[in-house]
Short mmCIF file of C-alpha atoms in Angstrom, two decimals:
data_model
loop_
_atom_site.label_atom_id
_atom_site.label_comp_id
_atom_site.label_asym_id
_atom_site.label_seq_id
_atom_site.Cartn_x
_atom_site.Cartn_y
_atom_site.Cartn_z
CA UNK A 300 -12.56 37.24 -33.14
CA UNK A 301 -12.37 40.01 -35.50
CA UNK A 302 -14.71 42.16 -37.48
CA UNK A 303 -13.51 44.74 -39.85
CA UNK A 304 -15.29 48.21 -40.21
CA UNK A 305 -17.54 49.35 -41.05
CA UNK A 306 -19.57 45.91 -39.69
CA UNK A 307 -22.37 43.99 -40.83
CA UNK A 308 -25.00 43.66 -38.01
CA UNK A 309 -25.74 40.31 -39.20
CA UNK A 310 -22.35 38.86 -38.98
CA UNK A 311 -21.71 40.57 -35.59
CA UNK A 312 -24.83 38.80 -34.09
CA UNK A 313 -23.64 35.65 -35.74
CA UNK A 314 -19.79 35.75 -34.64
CA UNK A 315 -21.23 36.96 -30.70
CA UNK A 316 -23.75 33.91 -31.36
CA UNK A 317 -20.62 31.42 -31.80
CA UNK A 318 -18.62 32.96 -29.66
CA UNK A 319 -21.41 32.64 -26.84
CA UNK A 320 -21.94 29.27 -28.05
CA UNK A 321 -18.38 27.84 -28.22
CA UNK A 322 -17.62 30.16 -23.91
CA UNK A 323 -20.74 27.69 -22.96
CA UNK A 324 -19.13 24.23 -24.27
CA UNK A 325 -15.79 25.34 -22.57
CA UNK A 326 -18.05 25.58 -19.11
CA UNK A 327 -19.73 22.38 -19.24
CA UNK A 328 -16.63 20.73 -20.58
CA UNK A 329 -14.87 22.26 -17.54
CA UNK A 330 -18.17 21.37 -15.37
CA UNK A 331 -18.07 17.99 -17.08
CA UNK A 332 -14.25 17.15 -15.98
CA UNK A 333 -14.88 18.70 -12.61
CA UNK A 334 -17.52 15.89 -12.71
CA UNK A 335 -15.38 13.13 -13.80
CA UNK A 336 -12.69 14.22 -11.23
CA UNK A 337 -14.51 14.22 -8.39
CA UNK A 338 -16.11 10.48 -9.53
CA UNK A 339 -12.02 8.77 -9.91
CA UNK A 340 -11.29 10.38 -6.74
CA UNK A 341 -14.42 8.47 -5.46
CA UNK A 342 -13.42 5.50 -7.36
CA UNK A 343 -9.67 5.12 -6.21
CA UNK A 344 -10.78 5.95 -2.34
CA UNK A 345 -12.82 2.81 -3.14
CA UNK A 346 -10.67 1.12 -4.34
CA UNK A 347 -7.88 1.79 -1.71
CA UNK A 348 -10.51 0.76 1.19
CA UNK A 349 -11.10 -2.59 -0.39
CA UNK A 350 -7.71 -2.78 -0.73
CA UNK A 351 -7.02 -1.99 2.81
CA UNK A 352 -10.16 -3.98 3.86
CA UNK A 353 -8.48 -7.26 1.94
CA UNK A 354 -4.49 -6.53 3.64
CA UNK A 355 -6.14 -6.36 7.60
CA UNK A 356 -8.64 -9.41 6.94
CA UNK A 357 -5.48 -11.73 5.49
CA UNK A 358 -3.89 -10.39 8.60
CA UNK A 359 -6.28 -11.10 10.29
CA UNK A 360 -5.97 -15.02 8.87
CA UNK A 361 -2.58 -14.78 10.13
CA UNK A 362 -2.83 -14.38 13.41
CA UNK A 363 -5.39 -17.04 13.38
CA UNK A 364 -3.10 -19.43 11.92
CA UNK A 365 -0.55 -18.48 14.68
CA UNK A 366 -2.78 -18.88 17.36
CA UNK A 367 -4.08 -16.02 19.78
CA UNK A 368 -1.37 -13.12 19.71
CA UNK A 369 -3.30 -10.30 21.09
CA UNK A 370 -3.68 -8.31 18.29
CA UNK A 371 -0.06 -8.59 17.03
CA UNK A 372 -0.04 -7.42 13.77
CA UNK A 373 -2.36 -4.35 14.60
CA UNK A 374 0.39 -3.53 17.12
CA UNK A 375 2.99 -4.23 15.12
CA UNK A 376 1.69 -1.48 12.58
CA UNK A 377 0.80 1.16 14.53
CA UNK A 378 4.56 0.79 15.99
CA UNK A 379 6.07 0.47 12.24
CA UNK A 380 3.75 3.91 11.64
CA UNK A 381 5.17 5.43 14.74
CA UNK A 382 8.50 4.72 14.36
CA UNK A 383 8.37 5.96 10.46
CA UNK A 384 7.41 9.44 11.61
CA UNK A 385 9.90 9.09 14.36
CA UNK A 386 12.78 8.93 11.28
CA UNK A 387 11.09 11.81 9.15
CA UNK A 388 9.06 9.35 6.43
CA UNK A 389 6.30 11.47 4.51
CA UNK A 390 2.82 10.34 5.41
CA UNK A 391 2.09 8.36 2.34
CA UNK A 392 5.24 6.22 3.36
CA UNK A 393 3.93 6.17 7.08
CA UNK A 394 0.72 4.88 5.92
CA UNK A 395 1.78 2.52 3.32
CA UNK A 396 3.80 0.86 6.57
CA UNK A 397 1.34 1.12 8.39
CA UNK A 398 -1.09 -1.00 5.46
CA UNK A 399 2.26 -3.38 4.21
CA UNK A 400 3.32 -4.37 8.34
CA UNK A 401 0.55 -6.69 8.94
CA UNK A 402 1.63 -8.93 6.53
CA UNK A 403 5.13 -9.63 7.55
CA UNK A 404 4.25 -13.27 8.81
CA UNK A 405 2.07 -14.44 6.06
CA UNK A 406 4.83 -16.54 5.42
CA UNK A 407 4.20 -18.64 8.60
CA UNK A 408 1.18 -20.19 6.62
CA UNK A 409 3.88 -22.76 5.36
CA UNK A 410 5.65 -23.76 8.74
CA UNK A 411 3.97 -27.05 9.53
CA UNK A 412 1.91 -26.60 13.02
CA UNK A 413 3.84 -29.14 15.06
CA UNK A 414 6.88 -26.64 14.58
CA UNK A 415 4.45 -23.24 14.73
CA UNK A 416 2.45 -24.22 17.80
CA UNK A 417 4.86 -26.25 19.29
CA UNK A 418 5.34 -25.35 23.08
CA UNK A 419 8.63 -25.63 23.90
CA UNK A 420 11.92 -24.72 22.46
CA UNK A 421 12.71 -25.86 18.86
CA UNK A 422 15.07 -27.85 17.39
CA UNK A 423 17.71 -26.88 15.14
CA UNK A 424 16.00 -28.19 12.67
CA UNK A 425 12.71 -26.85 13.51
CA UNK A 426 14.10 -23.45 13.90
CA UNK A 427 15.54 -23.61 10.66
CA UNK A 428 11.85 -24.39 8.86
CA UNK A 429 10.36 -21.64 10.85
CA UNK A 430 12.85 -19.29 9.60
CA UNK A 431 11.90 -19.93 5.85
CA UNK A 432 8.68 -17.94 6.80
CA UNK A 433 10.38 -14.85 5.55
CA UNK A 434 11.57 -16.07 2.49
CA UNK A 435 8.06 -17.84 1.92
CA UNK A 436 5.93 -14.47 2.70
CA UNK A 437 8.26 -12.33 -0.02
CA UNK A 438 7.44 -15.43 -2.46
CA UNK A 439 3.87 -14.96 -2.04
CA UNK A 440 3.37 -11.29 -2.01
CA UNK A 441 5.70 -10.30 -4.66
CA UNK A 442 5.27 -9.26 -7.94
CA UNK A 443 2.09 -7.66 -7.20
CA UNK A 444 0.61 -4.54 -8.88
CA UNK A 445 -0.06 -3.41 -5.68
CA UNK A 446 2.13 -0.95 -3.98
CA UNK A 447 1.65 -1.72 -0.80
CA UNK A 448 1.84 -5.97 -1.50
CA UNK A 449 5.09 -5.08 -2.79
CA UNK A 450 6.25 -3.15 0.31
CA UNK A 451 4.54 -6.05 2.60
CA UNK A 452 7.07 -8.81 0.64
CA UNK A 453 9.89 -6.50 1.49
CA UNK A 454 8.84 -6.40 5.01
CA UNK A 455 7.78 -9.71 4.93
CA UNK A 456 11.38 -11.00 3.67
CA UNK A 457 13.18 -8.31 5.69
CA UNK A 458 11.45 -8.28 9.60
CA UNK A 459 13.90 -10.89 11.01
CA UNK A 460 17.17 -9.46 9.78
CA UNK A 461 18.95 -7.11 12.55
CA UNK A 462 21.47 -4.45 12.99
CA UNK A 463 24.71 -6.53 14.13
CA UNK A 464 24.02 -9.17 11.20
CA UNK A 465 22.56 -11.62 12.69
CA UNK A 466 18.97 -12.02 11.36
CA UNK A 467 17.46 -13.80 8.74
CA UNK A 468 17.52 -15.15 5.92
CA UNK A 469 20.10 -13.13 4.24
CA UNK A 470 21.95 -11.97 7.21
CA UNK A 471 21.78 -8.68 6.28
CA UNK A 472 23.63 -5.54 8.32
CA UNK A 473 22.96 -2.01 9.23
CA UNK A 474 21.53 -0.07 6.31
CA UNK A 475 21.61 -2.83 3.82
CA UNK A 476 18.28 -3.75 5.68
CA UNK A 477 15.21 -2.16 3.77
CA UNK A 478 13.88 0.91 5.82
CA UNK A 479 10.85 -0.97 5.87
CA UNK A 480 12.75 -4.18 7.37
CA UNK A 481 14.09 -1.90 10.04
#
């Protein structure tokens, strides 16, 4: 602010007054947002445990509904975490792996048990159901607004395909297969 001379002692304690006045809004609005920042940060880390809480108890269902694997698709994960660092992926895409890989078989929830449990060796036409599991675990985790639902139905369409060509379902080769399918 200015004041011209000579100045009025009034007006100088009333300009000093606002200015005082107006410096103390700007800290608690900066005390205020500090607030407010530190309370979303609490809120998303909420939110992103329940979220995480929700992805390992469905994968949990999973390998219920495939009978006992031996903790499969906590393995599986911690491998698919591994292996990202092992290529150079940032730890937010390491982790996201690590949250979207126990997921790639929710598909199997659709293959009818007498194919899923089914002892022996399978048919060719049982093989061929069991193989839609891929294509049925992209249709039911896509579209999500979830980042790392979306990343488990590309994994989840994606885990069988291989290298040479020879996977499933879309008999995909080399690096046409999703980073997160490899």
């Amino acid at each position: 602010d200015f004041l011209t001379k000579p100045f009025d002692a009034t007006e100088l304690k009333a300009r000093v007054g606002n200015l005082l006045a107006i410096r103390m809004a700007q800290v608690e609005l900066a005390d205020q947002a500090k607030h407010l920042a530190r309370e979303v940060e609490k809120a998303t880390a909420h939110l992103l445990a329940r979220e995480e809480e929700i992805i390992w108890r469905l994968a949990r269902a999973i390998e219920y509904r495939d009978g006992d694997t031996g903790e499969h698709v906590s393995r599986v994960a911690t491998i698919c975490q591994i292996i990202g660092e092992g290529l150079g992926l940032n730890a937010d895409q390491c982790r996201m792996i690590y949250l979207a890989a126990p997921l790639h078989d929710v598909g199997k929830i659709g293959v009818p048990d007498a194919i899923l449990l089914k002892p022996g060796p399978l048919t060719v036409e049982e093989r061929a159901e069991m193989e839609k599991h891929a294509e049925r675990g992209r249709r039911i985790l896509e579209g999500s607004t979830s980042d790392v639902v979306r990343l488990a139905a590309e994994i989840a369409e994606s885990h069988h395909e291989r290298w040479d060509g020879t996977g499933y379902p879309k008999r995909l080769r080399g690096e046409a297969i999703t980073i997160s399918g490899r």
